[in-house]
C-alpha cells in the first residue's frame, strides 16, 4: 500500500484532466497520494526543482530536461487534429501576422513552441512574441494583434467567438502541417525517484492508469460534477474530452519526435531527445 504523503503527484487543474481527477477522487485511486494541482507551467517548474516526484509535464519541458526525467509509458494528453483548447485568436488572417505583436499564454511552454513551429513552417511568418497573463480575448487584444490561449481559457474563447476575429485551432493546424497527432503533455518521473523507489513508482503508475480508465468510463458523471463551477454545459465538456486521447502509442511517439525535430530546427530546444521510459513493467518503446 502507498502510505500517506509518500508520493508527491502533480495534477493539471484544467478540464482536459477531468477523467483523471474524477478517477483519483471518486474511484479511490488517489488515496495516500499528495496531489498538487496547478497549471502546466507551475507543475513543470515544481518537478524540475524536485518538489514533485511524478507529474504531467509540457512535452517540450521533457526535451529540455531529459537528463532529469523519465516518461511514464502509455499515458499522455494528445489529440489527432481539432481539439478546441489551444486557440490562436487574431484580428487579421494568420498569414498576415508578419511582424505583428502576438501574445502567448504564460500557462504552457509546449503550446508556445507549437505556435512558433506552425507560423514558421506553415505560413512563413515571424511575429513579435511576448508572454501575457490575459485570460480573455478582449483584454489580450488591446495591445496585441493576436493571442494564444490554452486549456479552459481557450475552451471558453472557442465557445464565445467574436464576429470580428479569426480563430485557429492549433491542433488542427499541426495536423494540416504534419498529418500526425500532437502530444501536448507527458507524465514524467524524476530519475532519482524511479531509481530509489521502483516498486512505489509502479504502484503510482497503476493508480494513474486506473484513474484514467475509471474517469473515461464514467465521463458523463465526471462532467456533471463540475456543475456551476465552470462556464460550460455538460455536453460541451463531454464533447471536448472525446476529442482527446490519453494514450501514448507508437504513432504518437513518432509524432512527438516530429515535434521535437521541428522545435530543434527553430532552436527552441538544444537537441532532439531520446524517449526514455520509466520501467513500470510495461513495454512501450518508440
Backbone as numpy.savetxt, mean C-alpha at the origin, in Angstrom:
# Nx Ny Nz CAx CAy CAz Cx Cy Cz
1.62 -20.69 22.23 0.79 -19.48 22.23 1.66 -18.22 22.23
1.19 -17.18 21.54 1.89 -15.90 21.57 1.51 -15.19 22.86
2.50 -14.88 23.67 2.23 -14.18 24.89 2.03 -12.70 24.60
1.30 -12.04 25.46 0.95 -10.64 25.25 2.20 -9.77 25.09
2.16 -8.91 24.08 3.20 -7.92 23.81 4.52 -8.51 23.31
4.55 -9.79 22.97 5.79 -10.37 22.45 6.10 -9.91 21.04
5.07 -9.56 20.28 5.25 -9.16 18.90 4.61 -7.80 18.67
5.38 -6.90 18.09 4.86 -5.57 17.75 4.51 -5.58 16.26
3.22 -5.54 15.97 2.72 -5.69 14.60 2.15 -4.37 14.11
2.68 -3.87 12.99 2.12 -2.68 12.37 0.85 -2.99 11.61
-0.03 -2.00 11.52 -1.30 -2.19 10.82 -1.69 -0.89 10.12
-1.97 -0.96 8.81 -2.37 0.23 8.05 -3.80 0.61 8.41
-3.96 1.83 8.85 -5.27 2.30 9.32 -6.07 2.91 8.17
-6.20 2.13 7.08 -6.99 2.52 5.91 -8.03 1.43 5.65
-9.04 1.77 4.86 -10.07 0.80 4.52 -9.49 -0.39 3.74
-8.39 -0.18 3.02 -7.85 -1.29 2.22 -7.37 -2.45 3.10
-7.17 -2.21 4.38 -6.80 -3.29 5.30 -7.95 -3.70 6.22
-9.17 -3.33 5.86 -10.33 -3.71 6.66 -10.47 -5.23 6.82
-10.27 -6.05 5.77 -10.39 -7.50 5.99 -9.43 -8.01 7.06
-8.21 -7.51 7.05 -7.23 -7.92 8.06 -7.65 -7.41 9.43
-8.07 -6.15 9.51 -8.48 -5.58 10.80 -9.64 -6.36 11.40
-10.60 -6.72 10.55 -11.77 -7.46 11.03 -11.36 -8.85 11.52
-10.47 -9.50 10.78 -10.02 -10.82 11.19 -9.23 -10.79 12.49
-8.39 -9.77 12.64 -7.61 -9.65 13.87 -8.53 -9.43 15.06
-9.57 -8.60 14.85 -10.45 -8.22 15.96 -11.56 -9.25 16.18
-12.35 -9.50 15.14 -13.53 -10.35 15.29 -13.20 -11.84 15.18
-12.15 -12.16 14.44 -11.78 -13.57 14.28 -10.87 -14.07 15.38
-10.42 -13.16 16.24 -9.57 -13.55 17.35 -8.11 -13.75 16.99
-7.72 -13.40 15.76 -6.34 -13.64 15.33 -5.37 -12.61 15.91
-5.89 -11.54 16.48 -5.01 -10.51 17.03 -4.69 -10.70 18.50
-5.20 -11.77 19.09 -4.99 -11.98 20.52 -3.50 -12.06 20.87
-3.08 -11.26 21.83 -1.70 -11.29 22.29 -0.72 -10.48 21.46
-1.20 -9.86 20.38 -0.32 -9.05 19.53 -0.42 -7.59 19.93
0.70 -6.91 19.95 0.72 -5.47 20.20 0.58 -4.78 18.85
-0.65 -4.39 18.49 -0.95 -3.86 17.16 -0.88 -2.34 17.17
0.00 -1.80 16.34 0.19 -0.36 16.23 -0.34 0.09 14.88
-1.40 0.87 14.87 -2.03 1.32 13.63 -1.53 2.69 13.23
-1.44 2.92 11.93 -1.02 4.23 11.44 -1.02 4.27 9.93
-0.55 5.37 9.37 -0.43 5.51 7.92 0.76 4.68 7.43
0.81 4.37 6.13 1.96 3.64 5.62 3.29 4.32 5.94
3.37 5.65 5.79 4.64 6.34 6.04 5.06 6.22 7.49
4.10 6.27 8.41 4.42 6.12 9.83 4.95 4.72 10.12
4.28 3.70 9.59 4.71 2.32 9.83 6.06 2.05 9.17
6.28 2.61 7.99 7.58 2.47 7.34 8.70 2.91 8.27
8.51 4.07 8.86 9.53 4.64 9.73 9.73 3.80 10.99
8.63 3.32 11.56 8.72 2.57 12.81 9.47 1.25 12.64
9.21 0.52 11.55 9.89 -0.76 11.41 11.37 -0.56 11.05
11.69 0.46 10.29 13.09 0.73 9.97 13.84 1.15 11.23
13.18 1.86 12.13 13.81 2.27 13.38 13.85 1.16 14.42
13.26 -0.01 14.11 13.27 -1.13 15.04 12.18 -1.08 16.09
11.17 -0.23 15.87 10.08 -0.12 16.84 8.91 -1.04 16.52
8.97 -1.74 15.38 8.03 -2.78 15.02 8.82 -4.01 14.61
8.22 -5.18 14.83 8.85 -6.44 14.43 8.39 -6.88 13.05
7.08 -6.78 12.83 6.45 -7.16 11.56 5.50 -6.04 11.18
5.45 -5.70 9.90 4.57 -4.60 9.49 4.39 -4.59 7.99
3.25 -4.08 7.52 3.16 -3.74 6.10 4.11 -2.57 5.84
4.77 -2.60 4.70 5.65 -1.50 4.29 5.33 -1.14 2.86
5.49 0.12 2.53 5.38 0.53 1.13 6.40 -0.24 0.31
6.01 -0.69 -0.86 6.89 -1.55 -1.66 8.26 -0.94 -1.88
8.30 0.36 -2.11 9.60 0.98 -2.39 10.46 1.05 -1.14
9.85 1.01 0.03 10.62 1.04 1.28 11.41 -0.25 1.44
10.84 -1.38 1.00 11.62 -2.62 1.02 12.84 -2.48 0.13
12.68 -1.87 -1.04 13.81 -1.72 -1.95 14.94 -0.91 -1.33
14.59 0.08 -0.53 15.60 0.92 0.10 16.15 0.33 1.40
15.55 -0.76 1.87 15.95 -1.32 3.16 16.01 -2.84 3.14
16.31 -3.41 1.98 16.33 -4.87 1.87 17.46 -5.50 2.68
18.40 -4.69 3.14 19.45 -5.21 4.02 18.93 -5.43 5.44
17.80 -4.81 5.77 17.24 -4.91 7.12 15.99 -5.78 7.19
15.34 -6.01 6.04 14.01 -6.61 6.03 13.95 -7.88 5.19
13.00 -8.74 5.55 12.61 -9.89 4.74 11.12 -9.78 4.45
10.69 -10.33 3.33 9.29 -10.28 2.92 8.55 -11.49 3.46
7.36 -11.27 4.01 6.50 -12.40 4.35 5.88 -12.93 3.06
5.90 -14.24 2.84 5.41 -14.80 1.58 3.89 -14.71 1.45
3.46 -14.52 0.21 2.05 -14.66 -0.18 1.10 -13.70 0.52
1.58 -12.51 0.85 0.68 -11.50 1.40 1.14 -10.13 0.92
0.20 -9.32 0.43 0.52 -7.99 -0.08 -0.77 -7.19 -0.19
-0.62 -5.95 -0.61 -1.76 -5.18 -1.12 -1.46 -4.91 -2.58
-2.23 -5.51 -3.45 -2.00 -5.42 -4.89 -3.33 -5.17 -5.61
-3.22 -4.83 -6.88 -4.41 -4.72 -7.72 -4.01 -4.88 -9.18
-4.91 -5.42 -9.95 -4.65 -5.63 -11.39 -5.40 -4.54 -12.15
-4.86 -3.33 -12.09 -5.50 -2.22 -12.79 -6.22 -1.28 -11.85
-7.38 -0.84 -12.29 -8.21 0.15 -11.60 -8.43 -0.22 -10.14
-8.22 0.77 -9.22 -8.43 0.45 -7.80 -9.04 1.59 -6.98
-9.22 2.79 -7.50 -9.92 3.89 -6.85 -9.12 4.62 -5.77
-8.13 3.99 -5.17 -7.52 4.58 -3.97 -6.11 5.12 -4.17
-5.66 5.25 -5.40 -4.47 6.05 -5.70 -4.83 6.90 -6.90
-5.07 8.17 -6.66 -5.75 9.02 -7.63 -4.99 10.32 -7.83
-4.73 10.65 -9.10 -4.19 11.96 -9.44 -5.35 12.85 -9.88
-5.50 13.99 -9.22 -6.53 14.96 -9.57 -5.82 16.17 -10.17
-6.25 16.59 -11.36 -5.52 17.63 -12.08 -6.46 18.67 -12.66
-5.97 19.89 -12.72 -6.72 20.97 -13.34 -6.65 20.91 -14.86
-5.68 20.15 -15.37 -5.50 20.05 -16.82 -5.18 18.60 -17.18
-5.28 18.22 -18.45 -4.94 16.84 -18.83 -3.53 16.47 -18.38
-3.34 15.21 -18.07 -2.09 14.74 -17.49 -0.90 15.00 -18.41
-1.10 14.93 -19.72 0.01 15.14 -20.65 0.38 16.61 -20.81
-0.34 17.49 -20.10 -0.05 18.92 -20.15 0.56 19.43 -18.84
1.08 18.52 -18.03 1.60 18.90 -16.71 3.11 19.15 -16.70
3.71 19.32 -17.85 5.14 19.62 -17.89 5.44 20.90 -17.13
6.32 20.79 -16.14 6.71 21.95 -15.35 5.68 22.42 -14.34
4.53 21.75 -14.28 3.48 22.17 -13.35 3.81 21.73 -11.93
3.26 22.45 -10.96 3.42 22.06 -9.55 2.43 20.94 -9.23
2.98 19.80 -8.79 2.16 18.63 -8.47 2.39 18.26 -7.01
1.33 18.26 -6.23 1.41 17.93 -4.81 1.34 16.42 -4.62
2.24 15.89 -3.81 2.28 14.46 -3.52 1.81 14.20 -2.10
1.04 13.14 -1.92 0.64 12.75 -0.58 1.86 12.48 0.29
1.74 12.83 1.55 2.81 12.55 2.51 2.66 11.17 3.13
1.63 10.42 2.73 1.28 9.18 3.44 1.89 7.92 2.86
2.46 7.96 1.66 3.00 6.74 1.06 4.12 7.05 0.08
5.25 6.34 0.24 6.38 6.53 -0.67 6.18 5.79 -1.98
5.53 4.63 -1.94 5.33 3.84 -3.16 4.54 4.62 -4.20
3.47 5.28 -3.78 2.63 6.00 -4.74 3.33 7.21 -5.31
4.20 7.85 -4.53 4.98 8.97 -5.06 5.85 8.51 -6.22
6.56 7.40 -6.00 7.43 6.86 -7.05 6.60 6.37 -8.24
5.45 5.77 -7.97 4.59 5.27 -9.04 4.17 6.40 -9.96
3.75 7.51 -9.39 3.35 8.65 -10.22 4.52 9.13 -11.07
5.70 9.24 -10.48 6.86 9.72 -11.23 7.20 8.78 -12.38
7.09 7.47 -12.14 7.34 6.48 -13.19 6.35 6.65 -14.33
5.08 6.80 -14.00 4.04 6.93 -15.01 4.21 8.24 -15.80
4.46 9.33 -15.09 4.62 10.62 -15.77 5.79 10.59 -16.75
6.90 9.98 -16.33 8.10 9.95 -17.18 7.95 8.97 -18.33
7.47 7.75 -18.04 7.49 6.68 -19.04 6.26 6.65 -19.94
5.11 7.07 -19.41 3.89 7.04 -20.21 3.61 8.37 -20.91
4.02 9.49 -20.27 3.65 10.80 -20.80 4.84 11.70 -21.09
6.06 11.27 -20.73 7.27 12.07 -20.95 7.11 13.49 -20.40
6.59 13.55 -19.18 6.32 14.82 -18.52 7.10 14.88 -17.21
7.71 16.02 -16.93 8.46 16.20 -15.69 7.92 17.40 -14.93
6.95 17.18 -14.05 6.41 18.28 -13.25 7.38 18.70 -12.14
6.98 19.70 -11.40 7.69 20.11 -10.19 6.93 19.52 -9.00
7.50 18.55 -8.34 6.82 17.84 -7.26 7.11 18.47 -5.90
6.11 18.43 -5.03 6.33 18.80 -3.64 5.35 18.00 -2.77
5.71 17.78 -1.53 4.89 16.98 -0.61 3.90 17.87 0.11
2.66 17.40 0.19 1.59 18.16 0.82 0.85 17.30 1.82
0.35 17.91 2.87 -0.46 17.21 3.86 -1.96 17.36 3.60
-2.32 18.00 2.51 -3.73 18.22 2.19 -4.45 16.90 1.97
-5.72 16.85 2.40 -6.51 15.63 2.25 -7.73 15.83 1.35
-7.99 17.03 0.89 -9.11 17.30 0.01 -8.63 18.09 -1.19
-9.24 17.86 -2.36 -8.74 18.45 -3.59 -8.87 19.97 -3.60
-9.93 20.51 -3.02 -10.10 21.97 -3.02 -8.97 22.64 -2.26
-8.51 22.00 -1.19 -7.40 22.53 -0.41 -6.08 22.38 -1.16
-5.85 21.21 -1.71 -4.56 20.92 -2.36 -4.36 21.72 -3.63
-5.44 21.98 -4.37 -5.31 22.62 -5.67 -5.28 24.15 -5.61
-5.21 24.69 -4.40 -5.07 26.14 -4.28 -3.68 26.61 -4.72
-2.67 25.76 -4.49 -1.31 26.14 -4.88 -0.62 25.06 -5.71
-1.42 24.23 -6.39 -0.87 23.18 -7.24 -1.78 22.97 -8.44
-1.19 22.48 -9.52 -1.98 22.16 -10.70 -2.58 20.77 -10.63
-1.99 19.92 -9.79 -2.49 18.55 -9.63 -2.07 18.04 -8.27
-2.77 17.01 -7.79 -2.47 16.45 -6.48 -2.66 14.94 -6.51
-1.79 14.22 -5.84 -1.88 12.77 -5.73 -2.41 12.41 -4.35
-3.52 11.68 -4.32 -4.09 11.18 -3.07 -3.99 9.66 -3.02
-3.93 9.12 -1.81 -3.96 7.67 -1.65 -4.97 7.30 -0.56
-5.26 6.00 -0.47 -6.06 5.47 0.63 -7.45 6.06 0.70
-7.90 6.30 1.93 -9.25 6.79 2.14 -9.45 8.19 1.55
-8.40 9.02 1.55 -8.50 10.35 0.93 -8.81 10.22 -0.56
-8.11 9.31 -1.23 -8.34 9.09 -2.66 -9.73 8.51 -2.91
-10.12 7.58 -2.05 -11.43 6.96 -2.21 -12.55 7.99 -2.06
-12.41 8.89 -1.11 -13.39 9.97 -0.93 -13.42 10.85 -2.18
-12.24 11.19 -2.69 -12.16 12.04 -3.87 -12.78 11.36 -5.09
-12.53 10.05 -5.22 -13.11 9.29 -6.34 -14.63 9.38 -6.34
-15.23 9.31 -5.16 -16.69 9.34 -5.06 -17.27 10.75 -5.00
-16.41 11.76 -5.02 -16.88 13.16 -4.94 -16.12 14.01 -5.97
-16.22 13.62 -7.23 -15.46 14.28 -8.27 -16.09 15.61 -8.68
-15.21 16.57 -8.95 -15.64 17.88 -9.43 -15.69 17.86 -10.96
-16.57 18.64 -11.52 -16.75 18.63 -12.98 -15.62 19.34 -13.71
-14.85 20.18 -13.00 -13.81 20.96 -13.67 -12.41 20.38 -13.47
-12.31 19.12 -13.05 -11.01 18.48 -12.85 -10.90 17.19 -13.66
-9.67 16.75 -13.87 -9.39 15.48 -14.53 -8.92 14.49 -13.47
-9.35 13.22 -13.62 -9.04 12.20 -12.62 -8.34 11.01 -13.29
-7.23 10.60 -12.69 -6.44 9.50 -13.24 -6.16 8.48 -12.15
-6.64 7.27 -12.38 -6.40 6.17 -11.45 -5.01 5.60 -11.73
-4.13 5.65 -10.75 -2.74 5.25 -10.98 -2.60 3.74 -11.19
-3.48 2.95 -10.62 -3.45 1.52 -10.88 -3.77 1.23 -12.33
-4.75 1.93 -12.85 -5.13 1.77 -14.26 -4.01 2.28 -15.17
-3.39 3.39 -14.78 -2.30 3.94 -15.58 -1.09 2.99 -15.60
-0.80 2.37 -14.45 0.30 1.40 -14.38 0.01 0.20 -15.28
-1.22 -0.28 -15.26 -1.58 -1.44 -16.08 -1.48 -1.09 -17.57
-1.88 0.12 -17.94 -1.76 0.56 -19.33 -0.29 0.61 -19.75
0.58 1.01 -18.83 2.00 1.14 -19.13 2.70 -0.21 -19.22
2.38 -1.13 -18.30 3.15 -2.37 -18.18 2.37 -3.64 -18.49
1.04 -3.58 -18.43 0.23 -4.78 -18.60 0.24 -5.68 -17.37
0.81 -5.20 -16.27 0.96 -6.00 -15.07 0.15 -5.46 -13.91
0.04 -6.30 -12.87 -0.52 -5.84 -11.61 0.46 -4.86 -10.97
0.01 -4.18 -9.92 0.88 -3.31 -9.15 0.82 -3.76 -7.70
1.99 -3.93 -7.10 2.09 -4.33 -5.70 2.41 -3.08 -4.89
1.44 -2.63 -4.11 1.58 -1.36 -3.39 2.26 -1.51 -2.04
2.02 -2.63 -1.38 2.59 -2.84 -0.05 2.92 -4.30 0.16
3.95 -4.54 0.94 4.36 -5.87 1.34 4.29 -5.97 2.86
4.22 -7.20 3.37 4.39 -7.38 4.81 5.84 -7.83 5.02
6.54 -7.12 5.89 7.96 -7.37 6.10 8.25 -7.63 7.57
9.37 -8.30 7.80 9.84 -8.59 9.15 11.30 -8.16 9.25
11.67 -7.63 10.38 13.07 -7.30 10.59 13.90 -8.58 10.61
15.06 -8.54 9.97 15.89 -9.73 9.87 16.29 -10.26 11.26
16.55 -9.35 12.20 16.95 -9.78 13.53 15.85 -10.58 14.20
14.62 -10.12 14.07 13.48 -10.82 14.66 13.30 -12.19 14.01
13.43 -12.24 12.68 13.27 -13.51 11.97 14.33 -14.51 12.39
15.56 -14.04 12.63 16.65 -14.94 13.00 16.54 -15.40 14.45
16.10 -14.50 15.31 16.08 -14.80 16.74 14.82 -15.53 17.19
13.71 -15.31 16.50 12.43 -15.86 16.94 11.67 -16.50 15.77
12.24 -17.50 15.13 11.60 -18.08 13.94 10.24 -18.71 14.24
10.09 -19.38 15.37 8.80 -20.00 15.69 7.73 -18.94 15.93
8.12 -17.86 16.59 7.18 -16.77 16.84 6.80 -16.09 15.52
7.76 -15.94 14.63 7.47 -15.35 13.33 6.47 -16.20 12.56
6.66 -17.52 12.58 5.74 -18.39 11.87 4.32 -18.24 12.43
4.21 -18.15 13.73 2.89 -18.00 14.34 2.24 -16.67 13.97
3.05 -15.60 13.93 2.52 -14.29 13.54 2.07 -14.32 12.09
2.87 -14.94 11.22 2.49 -15.07 9.82 1.17 -15.82 9.68
1.01 -16.89 10.44 -0.24 -17.66 10.38 -1.41 -16.82 10.88
-1.16 -15.96 11.86 -2.21 -15.07 12.35 -2.63 -14.08 11.25
-1.63 -13.49 10.57 -1.94 -12.53 9.51 -2.71 -13.21 8.38
-2.21 -14.38 7.94 -2.88 -15.11 6.86 -4.29 -15.53 7.28
-4.42 -15.99 8.50 -5.73 -16.40 9.00 -6.69 -15.25 9.12
-6.20 -14.10 9.58 -7.05 -12.92 9.73 -7.53 -12.42 8.38
-6.64 -12.41 7.38 -7.06 -12.01 6.04 -8.13 -12.95 5.51
-7.93 -14.25 5.66 -8.90 -15.23 5.15 -10.25 -15.04 5.83
-10.22 -14.82 7.13 -11.47 -14.63 7.88 -12.17 -13.35 7.43
-11.41 -12.25 7.31 -12.01 -10.98 6.92 -12.59 -11.01 5.52
-11.89 -11.65 4.60 -12.38 -11.73 3.22 -13.62 -12.62 3.12
-13.70 -13.62 3.98 -14.88 -14.48 4.00 -16.08 -13.75 4.58
-15.84 -12.74 5.42 -16.90 -11.99 6.09 -16.85 -10.52 5.66
-16.71 -10.29 4.36 -16.51 -8.94 3.85 -17.68 -8.01 4.14
-18.90 -8.48 3.96 -20.07 -7.62 4.20 -20.19 -7.23 5.66
-20.15 -8.16 6.61 -20.20 -7.72 8.01 -19.01 -6.85 8.40
-17.85 -7.10 7.79 -16.70 -6.24 8.06 -16.98 -4.81 7.63
-17.57 -4.65 6.44 -17.87 -3.32 5.93 -18.92 -2.61 6.78
-19.89 -3.35 7.26 -20.95 -2.73 8.06 -20.44 -2.24 9.40
-19.33 -2.77 9.89 -18.81 -2.32 11.18 -18.33 -0.87 11.13
-18.03 -0.37 9.93 -17.54 1.00 9.82 -18.66 2.01 10.03
-19.88 1.63 9.61 -21.05 2.47 9.86 -20.82 3.93 9.52
-21.13 4.81 10.49 -21.02 6.26 10.29 -19.61 6.78 10.51
-18.65 5.87 10.75 -17.27 6.31 10.96 -16.62 6.81 9.68
-17.15 6.41 8.53 -16.58 6.80 7.25 -17.64 7.40 6.35
-17.20 8.04 5.28 -18.12 8.72 4.35 -18.47 7.86 3.15
-18.53 6.53 3.35 -18.80 5.62 2.25 -19.93 4.68 2.62
-20.69 4.24 1.62 -21.72 3.24 1.85 -21.08 1.86 1.95
-21.84 0.93 2.49 -21.34 -0.44 2.58 -21.04 -1.00 1.19
-21.87 -0.69 0.23 -21.64 -1.16 -1.15 -20.36 -0.56 -1.72
-20.12 0.72 -1.49 -18.89 1.34 -1.99 -17.66 0.68 -1.38
-17.73 0.35 -0.11 -16.60 -0.29 0.57 -16.35 -1.68 0.02
-17.40 -2.49 -0.10 -17.21 -3.86 -0.57 -16.77 -3.88 -2.03
-17.31 -2.98 -2.86 -16.89 -2.90 -4.26 -15.41 -2.57 -4.35
-14.98 -1.63 -3.55 -13.57 -1.24 -3.53 -12.68 -2.40 -3.09
-13.03 -3.07 -2.02 -12.20 -4.15 -1.49 -12.09 -5.31 -2.47
-13.12 -5.50 -3.29 -13.08 -6.58 -4.27 -12.16 -6.26 -5.45
-11.71 -5.02 -5.56 -10.73 -4.65 -6.58 -9.31 -5.02 -6.16
-9.13 -5.26 -4.87 -7.80 -5.50 -4.32 -7.48 -6.99 -4.26
-6.20 -7.27 -4.25 -5.72 -8.64 -4.09 -4.71 -8.64 -2.95
-4.82 -9.62 -2.07 -3.96 -9.65 -0.89 -2.95 -10.80 -0.94
-2.77 -11.39 -2.11 -1.78 -12.45 -2.28 -0.48 -11.87 -2.83
0.52 -12.70 -2.99 1.77 -12.30 -3.63 2.24 -13.46 -4.49
1.59 -13.62 -5.63 1.84 -14.73 -6.54 3.13 -14.48 -7.34
3.63 -15.49 -8.05 4.79 -15.27 -8.91 4.59 -14.16 -9.93
3.38 -14.04 -10.48 3.12 -12.95 -11.43 3.22 -11.59 -10.75
2.73 -11.51 -9.54 2.81 -10.24 -8.80 4.25 -9.93 -8.39
5.01 -10.98 -8.09 6.42 -10.76 -7.79 7.15 -10.23 -9.02
6.82 -10.75 -10.19 7.43 -10.25 -11.43 7.06 -8.79 -11.66
5.80 -8.44 -11.36 5.35 -7.05 -11.50 6.10 -6.15 -10.53
6.36 -6.64 -9.34 7.10 -5.87 -8.34 8.52 -5.59 -8.83
9.14 -6.59 -9.44 10.48 -6.39 -10.00 10.45 -5.35 -11.12
9.41 -5.37 -11.95 9.27 -4.35 -12.99 9.20 -2.95 -12.38
8.43 -2.82 -11.32 8.33 -1.54 -10.61 9.70 -1.09 -10.11
10.45 -2.02 -9.53 11.78 -1.67 -9.04 12.72 -1.29 -10.17
12.63 -1.99 -11.29 13.50 -1.68 -12.43 13.21 -0.28 -12.97
11.93 0.07 -13.07 11.57 1.40 -13.57 11.94 2.48 -12.56
11.77 2.18 -11.27 12.17 3.13 -10.23 13.68 3.36 -10.26
14.43 2.29 -10.47 15.88 2.42 -10.57 16.28 3.23 -11.80
15.54 3.04 -12.89 15.83 3.79 -14.10 15.70 5.29 -13.90
14.85 5.70 -12.96 14.68 7.12 -12.65 15.49 7.54 -11.43
16.34 6.62 -10.94 17.19 6.84 -9.76 16.36 7.16 -8.51
15.19 6.54 -8.42 14.35 6.67 -7.23 14.79 5.69 -6.15
15.51 4.65 -6.55 16.13 3.71 -5.63 17.56 3.47 -6.10
18.43 3.03 -5.21 19.84 2.89 -5.53 20.17 1.61 -6.29
19.33 0.60 -6.15 19.55 -0.68 -6.84 18.24 -1.45 -6.90
18.19 -2.44 -7.77 17.02 -3.33 -7.86 17.25 -4.47 -6.86
16.45 -4.55 -5.81 16.72 -5.54 -4.78 16.24 -6.94 -5.18
16.86 -7.95 -4.59 16.32 -9.30 -4.68 15.12 -9.40 -3.75
14.18 -10.27 -4.11 13.02 -10.49 -3.25 13.38 -11.62 -2.29
13.78 -11.25 -1.11 14.21 -12.22 -0.10 13.08 -12.47 0.90
12.63 -13.73 0.95 11.47 -14.09 1.76 11.88 -14.69 3.11
11.09 -14.36 4.11 11.29 -14.96 5.42 10.88 -16.43 5.37
11.55 -17.26 6.13 11.23 -18.67 6.21 10.11 -18.88 7.23
8.90 -19.06 6.71 7.75 -19.31 7.59 7.10 -20.65 7.25
7.85 -21.50 6.54 7.32 -22.82 6.19 6.50 -22.80 4.93
6.57 -21.70 4.17 5.81 -21.58 2.91 6.79 -21.33 1.80
6.78 -22.16 0.78 7.67 -21.96 -0.36 7.03 -20.98 -1.33
7.66 -19.85 -1.54 7.12 -18.82 -2.43 8.26 -17.97 -2.95
8.95 -18.47 -3.97 10.10 -17.77 -4.50 9.78 -17.18 -5.87
10.41 -16.04 -6.20 10.15 -15.40 -7.49 10.70 -16.21 -8.65
